[in-house]
JSON list of C-alpha atoms in Angstrom, two decimals:
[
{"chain": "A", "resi": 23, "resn": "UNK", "atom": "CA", "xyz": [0.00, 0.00, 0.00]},
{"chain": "A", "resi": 24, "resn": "UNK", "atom": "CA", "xyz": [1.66, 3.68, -1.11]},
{"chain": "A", "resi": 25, "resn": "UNK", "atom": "CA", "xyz": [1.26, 6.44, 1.35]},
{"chain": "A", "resi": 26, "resn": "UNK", "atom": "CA", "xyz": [-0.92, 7.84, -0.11]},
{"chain": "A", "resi": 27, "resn": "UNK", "atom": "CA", "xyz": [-3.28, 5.07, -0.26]},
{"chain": "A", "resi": 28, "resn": "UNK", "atom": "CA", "xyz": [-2.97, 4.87, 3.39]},
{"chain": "A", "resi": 29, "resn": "UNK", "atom": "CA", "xyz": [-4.01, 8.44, 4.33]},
{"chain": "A", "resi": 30, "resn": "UNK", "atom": "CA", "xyz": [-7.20, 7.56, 2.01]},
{"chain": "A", "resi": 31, "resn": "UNK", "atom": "CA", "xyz": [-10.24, 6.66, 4.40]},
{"chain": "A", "resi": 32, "resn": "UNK", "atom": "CA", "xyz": [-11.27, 3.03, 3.78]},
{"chain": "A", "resi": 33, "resn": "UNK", "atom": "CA", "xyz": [-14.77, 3.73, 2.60]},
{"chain": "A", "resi": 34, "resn": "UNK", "atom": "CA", "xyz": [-13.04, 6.06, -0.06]},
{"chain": "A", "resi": 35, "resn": "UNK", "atom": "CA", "xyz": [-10.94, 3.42, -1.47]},
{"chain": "A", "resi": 36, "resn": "UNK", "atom": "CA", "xyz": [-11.73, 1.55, -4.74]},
{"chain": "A", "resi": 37, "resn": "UNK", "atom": "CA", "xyz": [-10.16, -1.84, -3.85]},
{"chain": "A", "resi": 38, "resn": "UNK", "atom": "CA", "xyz": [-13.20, -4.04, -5.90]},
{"chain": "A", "resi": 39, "resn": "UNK", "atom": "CA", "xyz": [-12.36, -4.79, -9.18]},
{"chain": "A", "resi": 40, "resn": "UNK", "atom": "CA", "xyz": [-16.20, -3.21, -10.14]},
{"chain": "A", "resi": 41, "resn": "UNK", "atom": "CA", "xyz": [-15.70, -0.13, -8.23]},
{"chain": "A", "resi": 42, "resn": "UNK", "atom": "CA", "xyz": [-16.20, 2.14, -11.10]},
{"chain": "A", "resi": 43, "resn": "UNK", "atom": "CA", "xyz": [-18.95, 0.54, -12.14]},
{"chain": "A", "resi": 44, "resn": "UNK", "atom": "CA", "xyz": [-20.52, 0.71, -8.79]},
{"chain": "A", "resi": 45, "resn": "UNK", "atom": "CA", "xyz": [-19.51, 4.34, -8.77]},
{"chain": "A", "resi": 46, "resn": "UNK", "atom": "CA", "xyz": [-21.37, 4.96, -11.85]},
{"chain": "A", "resi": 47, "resn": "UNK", "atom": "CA", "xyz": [-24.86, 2.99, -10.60]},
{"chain": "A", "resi": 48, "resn": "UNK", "atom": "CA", "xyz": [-24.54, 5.30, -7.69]},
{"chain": "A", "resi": 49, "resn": "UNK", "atom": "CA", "xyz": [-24.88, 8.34, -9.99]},
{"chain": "A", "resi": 50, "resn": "UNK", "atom": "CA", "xyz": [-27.50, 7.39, -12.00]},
{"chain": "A", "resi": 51, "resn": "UNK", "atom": "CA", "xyz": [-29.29, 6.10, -8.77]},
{"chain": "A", "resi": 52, "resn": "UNK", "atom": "CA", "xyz": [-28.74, 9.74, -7.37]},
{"chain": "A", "resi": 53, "resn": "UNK", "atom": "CA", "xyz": [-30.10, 11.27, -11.10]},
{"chain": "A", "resi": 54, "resn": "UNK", "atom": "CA", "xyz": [-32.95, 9.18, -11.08]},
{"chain": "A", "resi": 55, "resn": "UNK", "atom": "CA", "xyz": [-33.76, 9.98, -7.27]},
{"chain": "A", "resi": 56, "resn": "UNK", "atom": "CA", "xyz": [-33.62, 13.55, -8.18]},
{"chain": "A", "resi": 57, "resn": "UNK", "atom": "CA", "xyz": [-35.53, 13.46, -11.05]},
{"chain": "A", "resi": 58, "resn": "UNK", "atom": "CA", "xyz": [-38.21, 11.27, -9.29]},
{"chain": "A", "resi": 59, "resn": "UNK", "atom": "CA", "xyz": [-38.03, 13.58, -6.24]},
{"chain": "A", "resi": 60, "resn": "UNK", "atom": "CA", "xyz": [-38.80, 16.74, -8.63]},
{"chain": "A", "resi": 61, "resn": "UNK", "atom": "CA", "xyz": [-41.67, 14.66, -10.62]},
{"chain": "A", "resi": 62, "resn": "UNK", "atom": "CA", "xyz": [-42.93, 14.08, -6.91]},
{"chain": "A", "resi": 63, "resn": "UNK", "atom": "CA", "xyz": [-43.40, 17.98, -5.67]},
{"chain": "A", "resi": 64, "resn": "UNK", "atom": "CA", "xyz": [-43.95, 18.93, -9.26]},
{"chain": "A", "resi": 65, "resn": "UNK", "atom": "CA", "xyz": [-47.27, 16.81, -9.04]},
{"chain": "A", "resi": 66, "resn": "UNK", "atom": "CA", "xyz": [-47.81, 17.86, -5.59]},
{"chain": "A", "resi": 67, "resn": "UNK", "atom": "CA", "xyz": [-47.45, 21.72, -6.76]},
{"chain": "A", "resi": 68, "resn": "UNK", "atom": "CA", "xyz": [-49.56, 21.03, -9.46]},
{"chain": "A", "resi": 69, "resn": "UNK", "atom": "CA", "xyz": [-52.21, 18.83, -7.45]},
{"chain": "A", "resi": 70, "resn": "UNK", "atom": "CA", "xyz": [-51.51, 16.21, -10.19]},
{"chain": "A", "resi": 71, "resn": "UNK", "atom": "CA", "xyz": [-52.56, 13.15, -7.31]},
{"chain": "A", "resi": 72, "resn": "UNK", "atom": "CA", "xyz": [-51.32, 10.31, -9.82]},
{"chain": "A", "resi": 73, "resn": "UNK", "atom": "CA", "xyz": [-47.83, 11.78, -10.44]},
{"chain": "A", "resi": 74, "resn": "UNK", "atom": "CA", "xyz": [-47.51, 11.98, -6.64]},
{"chain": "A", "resi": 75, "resn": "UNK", "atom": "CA", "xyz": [-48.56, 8.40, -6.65]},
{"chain": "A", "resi": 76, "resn": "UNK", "atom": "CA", "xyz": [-46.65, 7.27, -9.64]},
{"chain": "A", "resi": 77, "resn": "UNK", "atom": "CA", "xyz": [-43.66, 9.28, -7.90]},
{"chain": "A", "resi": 78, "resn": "UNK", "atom": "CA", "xyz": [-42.78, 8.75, -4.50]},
{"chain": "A", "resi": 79, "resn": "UNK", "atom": "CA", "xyz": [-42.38, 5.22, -4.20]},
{"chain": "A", "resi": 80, "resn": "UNK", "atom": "CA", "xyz": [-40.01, 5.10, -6.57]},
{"chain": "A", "resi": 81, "resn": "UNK", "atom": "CA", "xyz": [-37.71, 7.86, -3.75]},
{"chain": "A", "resi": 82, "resn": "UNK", "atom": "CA", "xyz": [-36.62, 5.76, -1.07]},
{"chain": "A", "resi": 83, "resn": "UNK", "atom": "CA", "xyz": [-35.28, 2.78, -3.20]},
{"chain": "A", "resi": 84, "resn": "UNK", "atom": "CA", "xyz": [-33.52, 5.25, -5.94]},
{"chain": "A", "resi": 85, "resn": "UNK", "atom": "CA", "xyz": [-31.54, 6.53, -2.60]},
{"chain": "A", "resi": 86, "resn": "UNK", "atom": "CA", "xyz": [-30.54, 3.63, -1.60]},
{"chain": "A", "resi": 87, "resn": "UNK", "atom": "CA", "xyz": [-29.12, 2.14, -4.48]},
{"chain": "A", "resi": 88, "resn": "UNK", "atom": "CA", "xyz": [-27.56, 4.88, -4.60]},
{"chain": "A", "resi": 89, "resn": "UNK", "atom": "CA", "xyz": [-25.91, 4.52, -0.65]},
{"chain": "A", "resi": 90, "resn": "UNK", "atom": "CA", "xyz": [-25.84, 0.35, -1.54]},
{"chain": "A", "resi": 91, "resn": "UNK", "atom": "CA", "xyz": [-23.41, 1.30, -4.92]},
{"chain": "A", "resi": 92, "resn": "UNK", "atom": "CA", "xyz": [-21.35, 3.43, -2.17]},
{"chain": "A", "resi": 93, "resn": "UNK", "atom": "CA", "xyz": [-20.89, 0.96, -0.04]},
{"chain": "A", "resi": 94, "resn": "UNK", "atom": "CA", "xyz": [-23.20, 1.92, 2.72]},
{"chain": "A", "resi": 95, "resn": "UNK", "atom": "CA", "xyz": [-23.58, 0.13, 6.22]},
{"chain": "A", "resi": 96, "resn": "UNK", "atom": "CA", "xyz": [-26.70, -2.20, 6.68]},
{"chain": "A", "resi": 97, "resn": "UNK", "atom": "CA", "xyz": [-28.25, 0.09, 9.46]},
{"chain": "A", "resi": 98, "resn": "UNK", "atom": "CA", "xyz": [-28.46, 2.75, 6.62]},
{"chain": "A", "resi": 99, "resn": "UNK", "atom": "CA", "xyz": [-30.13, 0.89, 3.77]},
{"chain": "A", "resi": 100, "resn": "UNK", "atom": "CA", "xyz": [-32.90, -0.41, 6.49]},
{"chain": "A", "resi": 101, "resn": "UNK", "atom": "CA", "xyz": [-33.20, 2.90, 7.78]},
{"chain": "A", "resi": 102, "resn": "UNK", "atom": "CA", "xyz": [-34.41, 4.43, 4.49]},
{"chain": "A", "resi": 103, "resn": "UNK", "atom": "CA", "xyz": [-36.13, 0.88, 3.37]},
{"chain": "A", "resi": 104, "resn": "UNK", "atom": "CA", "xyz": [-38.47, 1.72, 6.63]},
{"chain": "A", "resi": 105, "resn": "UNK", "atom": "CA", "xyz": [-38.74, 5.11, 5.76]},
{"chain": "A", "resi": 106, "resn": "UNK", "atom": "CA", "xyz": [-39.76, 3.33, 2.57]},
{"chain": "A", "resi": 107, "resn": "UNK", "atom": "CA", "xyz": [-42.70, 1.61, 3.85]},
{"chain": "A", "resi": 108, "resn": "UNK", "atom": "CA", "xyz": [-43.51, 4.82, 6.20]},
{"chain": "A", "resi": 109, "resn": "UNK", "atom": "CA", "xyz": [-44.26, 6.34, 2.34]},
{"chain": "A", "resi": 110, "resn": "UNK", "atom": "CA", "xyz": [-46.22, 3.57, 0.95]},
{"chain": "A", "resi": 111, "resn": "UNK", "atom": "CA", "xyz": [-48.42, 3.46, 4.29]},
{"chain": "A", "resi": 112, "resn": "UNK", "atom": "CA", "xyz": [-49.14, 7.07, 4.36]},
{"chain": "A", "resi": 113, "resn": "UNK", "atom": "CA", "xyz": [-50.39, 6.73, 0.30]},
{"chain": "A", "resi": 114, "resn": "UNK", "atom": "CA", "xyz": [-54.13, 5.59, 1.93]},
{"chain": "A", "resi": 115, "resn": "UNK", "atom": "CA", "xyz": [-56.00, 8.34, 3.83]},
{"chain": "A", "resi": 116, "resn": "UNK", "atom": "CA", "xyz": [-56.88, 5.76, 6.98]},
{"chain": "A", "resi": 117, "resn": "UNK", "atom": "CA", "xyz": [-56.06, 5.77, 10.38]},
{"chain": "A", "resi": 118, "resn": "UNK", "atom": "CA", "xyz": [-54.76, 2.59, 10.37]},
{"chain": "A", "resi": 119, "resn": "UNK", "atom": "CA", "xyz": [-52.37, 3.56, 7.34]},
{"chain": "A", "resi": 120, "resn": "UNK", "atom": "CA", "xyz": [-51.41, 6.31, 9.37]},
{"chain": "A", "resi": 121, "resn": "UNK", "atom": "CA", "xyz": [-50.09, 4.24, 12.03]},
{"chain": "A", "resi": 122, "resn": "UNK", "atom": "CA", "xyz": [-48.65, 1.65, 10.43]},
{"chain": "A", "resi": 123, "resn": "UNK", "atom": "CA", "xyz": [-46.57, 4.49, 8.34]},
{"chain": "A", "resi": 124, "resn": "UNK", "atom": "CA", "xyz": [-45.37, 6.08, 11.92]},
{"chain": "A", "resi": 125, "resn": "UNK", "atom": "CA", "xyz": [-44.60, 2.13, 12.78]},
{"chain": "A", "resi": 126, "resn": "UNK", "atom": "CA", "xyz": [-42.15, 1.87, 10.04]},
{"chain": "A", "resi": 127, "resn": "UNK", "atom": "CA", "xyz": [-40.82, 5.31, 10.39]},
{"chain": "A", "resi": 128, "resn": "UNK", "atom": "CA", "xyz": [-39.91, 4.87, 14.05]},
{"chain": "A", "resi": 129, "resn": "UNK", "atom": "CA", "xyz": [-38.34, 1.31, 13.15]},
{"chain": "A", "resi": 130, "resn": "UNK", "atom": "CA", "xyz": [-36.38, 3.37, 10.45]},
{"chain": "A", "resi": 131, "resn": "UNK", "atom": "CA", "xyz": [-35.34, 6.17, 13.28]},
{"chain": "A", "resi": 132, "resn": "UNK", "atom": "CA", "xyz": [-34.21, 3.28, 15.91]},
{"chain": "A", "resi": 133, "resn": "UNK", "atom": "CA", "xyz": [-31.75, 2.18, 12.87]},
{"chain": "A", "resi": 134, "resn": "UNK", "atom": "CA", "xyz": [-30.43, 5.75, 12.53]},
{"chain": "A", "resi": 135, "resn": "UNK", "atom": "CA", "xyz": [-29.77, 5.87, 16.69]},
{"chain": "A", "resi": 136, "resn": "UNK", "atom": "CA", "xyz": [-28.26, 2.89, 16.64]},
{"chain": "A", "resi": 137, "resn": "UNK", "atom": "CA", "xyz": [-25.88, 3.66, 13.63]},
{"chain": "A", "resi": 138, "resn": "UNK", "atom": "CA", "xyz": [-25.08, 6.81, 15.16]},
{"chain": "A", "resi": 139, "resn": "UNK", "atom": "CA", "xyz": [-23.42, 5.35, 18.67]},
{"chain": "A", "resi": 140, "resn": "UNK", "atom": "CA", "xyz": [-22.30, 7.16, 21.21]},
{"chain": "A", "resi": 141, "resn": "UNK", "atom": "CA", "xyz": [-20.49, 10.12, 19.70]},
{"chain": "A", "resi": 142, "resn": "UNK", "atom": "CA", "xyz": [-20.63, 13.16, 21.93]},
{"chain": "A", "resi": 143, "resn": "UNK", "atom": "CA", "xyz": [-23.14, 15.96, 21.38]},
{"chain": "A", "resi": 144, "resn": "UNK", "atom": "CA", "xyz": [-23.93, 19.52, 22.36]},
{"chain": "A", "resi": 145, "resn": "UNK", "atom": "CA", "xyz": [-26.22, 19.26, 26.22]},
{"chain": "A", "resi": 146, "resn": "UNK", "atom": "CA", "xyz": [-27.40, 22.64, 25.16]},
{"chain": "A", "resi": 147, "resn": "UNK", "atom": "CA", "xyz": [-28.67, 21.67, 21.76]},
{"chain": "A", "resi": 148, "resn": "UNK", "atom": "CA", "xyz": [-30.49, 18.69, 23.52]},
{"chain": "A", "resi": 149, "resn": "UNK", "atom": "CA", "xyz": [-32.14, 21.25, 25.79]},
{"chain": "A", "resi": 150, "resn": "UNK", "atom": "CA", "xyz": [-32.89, 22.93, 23.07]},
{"chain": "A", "resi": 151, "resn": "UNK", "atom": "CA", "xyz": [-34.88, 20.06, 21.67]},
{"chain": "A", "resi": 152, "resn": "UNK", "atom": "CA", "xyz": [-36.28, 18.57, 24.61]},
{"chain": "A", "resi": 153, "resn": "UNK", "atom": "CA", "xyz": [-38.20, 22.28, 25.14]},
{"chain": "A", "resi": 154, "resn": "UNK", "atom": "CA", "xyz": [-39.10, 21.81, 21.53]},
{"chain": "A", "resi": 155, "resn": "UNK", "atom": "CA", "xyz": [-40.72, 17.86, 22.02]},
{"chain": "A", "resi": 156, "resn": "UNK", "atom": "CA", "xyz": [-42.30, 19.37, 25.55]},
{"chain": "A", "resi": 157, "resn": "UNK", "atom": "CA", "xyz": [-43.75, 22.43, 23.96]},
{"chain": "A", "resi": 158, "resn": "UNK", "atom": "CA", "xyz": [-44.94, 20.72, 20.79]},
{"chain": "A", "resi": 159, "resn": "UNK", "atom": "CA", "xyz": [-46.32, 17.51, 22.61]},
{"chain": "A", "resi": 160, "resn": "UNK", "atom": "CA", "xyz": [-48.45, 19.81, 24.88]},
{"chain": "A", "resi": 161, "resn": "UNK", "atom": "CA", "xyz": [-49.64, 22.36, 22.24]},
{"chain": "A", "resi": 162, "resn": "UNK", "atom": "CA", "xyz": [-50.88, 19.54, 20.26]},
{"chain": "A", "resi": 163, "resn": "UNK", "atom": "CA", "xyz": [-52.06, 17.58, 22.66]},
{"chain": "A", "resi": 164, "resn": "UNK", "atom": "CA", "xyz": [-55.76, 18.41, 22.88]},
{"chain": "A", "resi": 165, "resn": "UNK", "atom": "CA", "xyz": [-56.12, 18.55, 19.20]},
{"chain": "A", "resi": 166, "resn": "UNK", "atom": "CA", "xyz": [-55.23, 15.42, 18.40]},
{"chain": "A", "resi": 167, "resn": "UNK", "atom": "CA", "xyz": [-58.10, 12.80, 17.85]},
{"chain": "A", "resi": 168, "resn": "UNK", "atom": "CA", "xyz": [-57.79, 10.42, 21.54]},
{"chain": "A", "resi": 169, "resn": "UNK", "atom": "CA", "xyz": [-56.21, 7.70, 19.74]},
{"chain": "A", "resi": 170, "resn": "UNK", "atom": "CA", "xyz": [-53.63, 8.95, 18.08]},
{"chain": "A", "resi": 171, "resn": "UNK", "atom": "CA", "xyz": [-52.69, 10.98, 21.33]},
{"chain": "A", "resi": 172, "resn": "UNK", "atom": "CA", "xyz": [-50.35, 8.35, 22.90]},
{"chain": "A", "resi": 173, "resn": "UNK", "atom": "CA", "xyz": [-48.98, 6.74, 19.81]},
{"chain": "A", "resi": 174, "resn": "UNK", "atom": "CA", "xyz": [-47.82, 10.19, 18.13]},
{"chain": "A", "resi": 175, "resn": "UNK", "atom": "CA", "xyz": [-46.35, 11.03, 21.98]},
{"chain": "A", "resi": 176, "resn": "UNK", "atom": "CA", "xyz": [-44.18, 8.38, 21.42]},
{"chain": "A", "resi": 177, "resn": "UNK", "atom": "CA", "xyz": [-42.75, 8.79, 17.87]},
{"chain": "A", "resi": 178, "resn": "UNK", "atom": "CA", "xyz": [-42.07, 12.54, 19.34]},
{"chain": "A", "resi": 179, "resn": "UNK", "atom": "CA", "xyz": [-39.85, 11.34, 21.22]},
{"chain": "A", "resi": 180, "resn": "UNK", "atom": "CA", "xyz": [-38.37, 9.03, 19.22]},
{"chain": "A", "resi": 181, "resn": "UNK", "atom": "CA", "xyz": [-38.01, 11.38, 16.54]},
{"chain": "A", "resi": 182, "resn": "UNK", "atom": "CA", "xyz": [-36.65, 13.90, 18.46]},
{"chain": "A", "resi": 183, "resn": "UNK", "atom": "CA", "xyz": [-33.99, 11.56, 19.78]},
{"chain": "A", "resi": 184, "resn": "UNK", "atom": "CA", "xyz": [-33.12, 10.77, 16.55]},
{"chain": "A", "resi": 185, "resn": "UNK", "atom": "CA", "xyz": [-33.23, 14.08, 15.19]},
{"chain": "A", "resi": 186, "resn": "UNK", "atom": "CA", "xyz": [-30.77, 15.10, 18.48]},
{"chain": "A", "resi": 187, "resn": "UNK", "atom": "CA", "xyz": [-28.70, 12.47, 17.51]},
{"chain": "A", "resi": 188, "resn": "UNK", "atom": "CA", "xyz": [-27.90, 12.58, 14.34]},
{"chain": "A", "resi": 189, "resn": "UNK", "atom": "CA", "xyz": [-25.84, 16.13, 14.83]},
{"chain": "A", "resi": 190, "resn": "UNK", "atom": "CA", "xyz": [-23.20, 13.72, 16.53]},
{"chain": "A", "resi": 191, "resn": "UNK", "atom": "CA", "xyz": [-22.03, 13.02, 13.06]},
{"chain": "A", "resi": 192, "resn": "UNK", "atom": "CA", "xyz": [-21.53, 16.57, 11.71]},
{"chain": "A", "resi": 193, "resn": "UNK", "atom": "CA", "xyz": [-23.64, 19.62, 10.34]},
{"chain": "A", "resi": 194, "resn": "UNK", "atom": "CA", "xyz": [-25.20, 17.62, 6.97]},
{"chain": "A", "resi": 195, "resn": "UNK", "atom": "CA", "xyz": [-26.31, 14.75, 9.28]},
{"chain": "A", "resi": 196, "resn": "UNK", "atom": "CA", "xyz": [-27.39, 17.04, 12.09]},
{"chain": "A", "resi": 197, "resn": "UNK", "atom": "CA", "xyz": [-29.46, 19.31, 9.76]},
{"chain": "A", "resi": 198, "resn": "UNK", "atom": "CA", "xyz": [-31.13, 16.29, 8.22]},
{"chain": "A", "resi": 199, "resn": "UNK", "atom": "CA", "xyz": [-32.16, 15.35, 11.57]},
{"chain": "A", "resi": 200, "resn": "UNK", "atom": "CA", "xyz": [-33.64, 18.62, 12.28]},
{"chain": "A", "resi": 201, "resn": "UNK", "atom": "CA", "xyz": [-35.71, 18.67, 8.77]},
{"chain": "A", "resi": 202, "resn": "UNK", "atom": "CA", "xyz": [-37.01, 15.32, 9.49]},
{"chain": "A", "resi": 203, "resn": "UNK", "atom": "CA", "xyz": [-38.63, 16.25, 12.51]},
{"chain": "A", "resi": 204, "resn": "UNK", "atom": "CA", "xyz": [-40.10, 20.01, 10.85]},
{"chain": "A", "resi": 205, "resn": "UNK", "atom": "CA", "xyz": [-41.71, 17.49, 7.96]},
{"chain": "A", "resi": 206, "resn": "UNK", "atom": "CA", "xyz": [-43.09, 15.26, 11.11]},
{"chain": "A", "resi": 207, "resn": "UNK", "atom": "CA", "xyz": [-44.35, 18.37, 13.14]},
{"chain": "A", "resi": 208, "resn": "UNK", "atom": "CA", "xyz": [-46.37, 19.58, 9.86]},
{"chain": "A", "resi": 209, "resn": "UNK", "atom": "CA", "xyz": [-47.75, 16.40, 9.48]},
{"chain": "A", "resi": 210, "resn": "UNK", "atom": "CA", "xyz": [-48.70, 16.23, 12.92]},
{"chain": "A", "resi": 211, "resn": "UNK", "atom": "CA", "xyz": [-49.90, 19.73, 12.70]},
{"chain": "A", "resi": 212, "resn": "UNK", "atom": "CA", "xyz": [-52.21, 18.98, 9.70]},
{"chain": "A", "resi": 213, "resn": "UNK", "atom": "CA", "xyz": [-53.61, 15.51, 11.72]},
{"chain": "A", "resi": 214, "resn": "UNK", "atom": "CA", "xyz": [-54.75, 18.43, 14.59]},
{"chain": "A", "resi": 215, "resn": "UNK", "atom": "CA", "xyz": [-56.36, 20.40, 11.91]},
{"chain": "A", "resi": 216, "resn": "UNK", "atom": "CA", "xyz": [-54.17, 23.41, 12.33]},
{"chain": "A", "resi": 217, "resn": "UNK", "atom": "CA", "xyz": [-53.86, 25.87, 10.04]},
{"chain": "A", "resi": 218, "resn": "UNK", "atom": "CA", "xyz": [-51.44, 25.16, 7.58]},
{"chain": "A", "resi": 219, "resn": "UNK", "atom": "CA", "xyz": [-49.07, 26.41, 4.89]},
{"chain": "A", "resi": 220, "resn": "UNK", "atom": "CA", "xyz": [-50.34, 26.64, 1.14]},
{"chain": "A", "resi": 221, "resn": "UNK", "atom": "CA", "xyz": [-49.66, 23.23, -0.49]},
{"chain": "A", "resi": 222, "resn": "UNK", "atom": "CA", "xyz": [-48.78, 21.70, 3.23]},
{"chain": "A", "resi": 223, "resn": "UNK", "atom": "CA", "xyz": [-48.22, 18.06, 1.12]},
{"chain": "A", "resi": 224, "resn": "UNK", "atom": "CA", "xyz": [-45.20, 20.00, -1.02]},
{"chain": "A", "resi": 225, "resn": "UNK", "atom": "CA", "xyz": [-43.50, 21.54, 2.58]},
{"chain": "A", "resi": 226, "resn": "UNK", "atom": "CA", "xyz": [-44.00, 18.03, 4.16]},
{"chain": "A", "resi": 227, "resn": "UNK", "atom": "CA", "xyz": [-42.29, 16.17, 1.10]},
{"chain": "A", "resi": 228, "resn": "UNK", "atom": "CA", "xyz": [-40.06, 18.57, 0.10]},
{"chain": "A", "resi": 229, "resn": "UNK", "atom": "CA", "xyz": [-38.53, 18.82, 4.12]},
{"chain": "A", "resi": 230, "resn": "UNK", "atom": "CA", "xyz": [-38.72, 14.60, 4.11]},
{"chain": "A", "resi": 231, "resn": "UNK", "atom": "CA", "xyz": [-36.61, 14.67, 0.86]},
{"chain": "A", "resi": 232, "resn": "UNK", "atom": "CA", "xyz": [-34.05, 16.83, 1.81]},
{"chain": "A", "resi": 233, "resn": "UNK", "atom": "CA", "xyz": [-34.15, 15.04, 5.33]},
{"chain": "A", "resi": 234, "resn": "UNK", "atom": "CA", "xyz": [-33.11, 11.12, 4.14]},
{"chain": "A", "resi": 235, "resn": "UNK", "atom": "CA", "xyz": [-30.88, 12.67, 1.93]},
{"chain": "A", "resi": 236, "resn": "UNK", "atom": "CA", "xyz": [-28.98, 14.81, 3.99]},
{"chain": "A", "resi": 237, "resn": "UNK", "atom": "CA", "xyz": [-28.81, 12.08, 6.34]},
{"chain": "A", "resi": 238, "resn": "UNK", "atom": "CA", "xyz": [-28.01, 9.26, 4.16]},
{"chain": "A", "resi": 239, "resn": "UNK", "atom": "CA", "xyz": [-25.06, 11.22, 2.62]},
{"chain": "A", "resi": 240, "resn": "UNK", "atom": "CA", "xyz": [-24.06, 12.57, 6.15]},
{"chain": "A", "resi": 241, "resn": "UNK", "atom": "CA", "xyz": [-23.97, 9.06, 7.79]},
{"chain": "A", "resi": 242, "resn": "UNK", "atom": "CA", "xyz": [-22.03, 6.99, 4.82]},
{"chain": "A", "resi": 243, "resn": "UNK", "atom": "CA", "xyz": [-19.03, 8.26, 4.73]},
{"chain": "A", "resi": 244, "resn": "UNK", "atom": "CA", "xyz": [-18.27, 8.03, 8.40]},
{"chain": "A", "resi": 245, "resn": "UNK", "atom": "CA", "xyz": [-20.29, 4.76, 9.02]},
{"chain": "A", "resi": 246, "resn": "UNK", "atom": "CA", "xyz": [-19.20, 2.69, 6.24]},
{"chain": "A", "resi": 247, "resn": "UNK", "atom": "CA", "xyz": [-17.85, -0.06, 8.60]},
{"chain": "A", "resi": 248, "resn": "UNK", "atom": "CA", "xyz": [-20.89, -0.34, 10.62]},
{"chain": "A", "resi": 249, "resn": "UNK", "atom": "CA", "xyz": [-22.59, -3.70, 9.18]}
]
């Protein structure tokens, strides 16, 4: 091995014989996601309801072939193959689909926590967000329907946890964190029939998008030898 070769982080080295190839799946995987992702909150701009359709479950898997061709750890892909089946859930306008969707999406969020260990992080920003889970929790409270009361409690805090979390691993990770839990606060917001933002659909994708991303691209690079 050269010297410079050593210096080189391990999950930037292209030791497989198909690394260029795998390189270039990852690009067109990160094209296509981008081109889905703009066909998604085109159709939501446009109220186009099959192009959403049509769209967004094509997101999550275009990502992570994308991570998979870069070599990403395990915890990752099932992160963002929950956040997967969070999509496909919330697609039917049910209660039940709601909850299953917030299922998978906390499964997905226990991955991220897990893959981001036990790096140190700022006390002050986790005050920051425990006022932020307290404050929301309560304000929303009373508007929720009973039954979803407890259950969306509980993903707050998960979520928040996560969202806390994830700034262990540096800004991009950290402000993913923070956009995934705005897209879950509008939702939430919108299940307690508060008033909401033109297009809310558009400001909840658009947030979610720009969440797994930034979090998928912020975790890689530093987690590639977590299997």
């Amino acid at each position: 091995m050269s010297a410079t070769e050593s210096r080189t982080p391990s999950w930037a080295r292209d030791t497989a014989p198909d690394g260029g190839r795998r390189a270039l799946v990852g690009r067109i995987a990160l094209v296509a996601f981008a081109v889905a992702a703009a066909v998604d909150l085109g159709s939501l701009l446009a109220d186009w309801h099959l192009g959403h359709v049509l769209a967004k479950p094509l997101l999550m898997p275009l990502l992570v072939a994308h991570v998979i061709a870069l070599g990403a750890p395990r915890l990752l892909v099932a992160a963002l193959l929950f956040g997967w089946g969070g999509d496909l859930a919330l697609l039917f306008d049910a209660d039940v689909a709601f909850l299953v969707g917030m299922g998978s999406f906390a499964l997905g969020h226990v991955c991220y926590l897990v893959l981001f260990g036990r790096r140190a992080t700022n006390p002050l920003l986790g005050a920051a967000y425990a006022l932020a889970l307290v404050g929301t929790v309560t304000l929303l409270w009373s508007d929720l329907p009973a039954e979803l009361r407890v259950p969306v409690a509980g993903y707050s805090l998960l979520l928040t946890a996560m969202a806390y979390r994830s700034s262990a691993l540096g800004v991009r990770a950290g402000i993913g964190g923070a956009l995934f839990l705005l897209s879950d606060t509008l939702i939430a917001t919108g299940v307690a029939e508060w008033p909401q933002l033109p297009r809310p659909d558009f400001w909840i994708m658009a947030t979610y998008l720009a969440a797994q991303y930034l979090l998928a691209t912020g975790v890689r690079p530093r987690e590639a030898g977590v299997r």
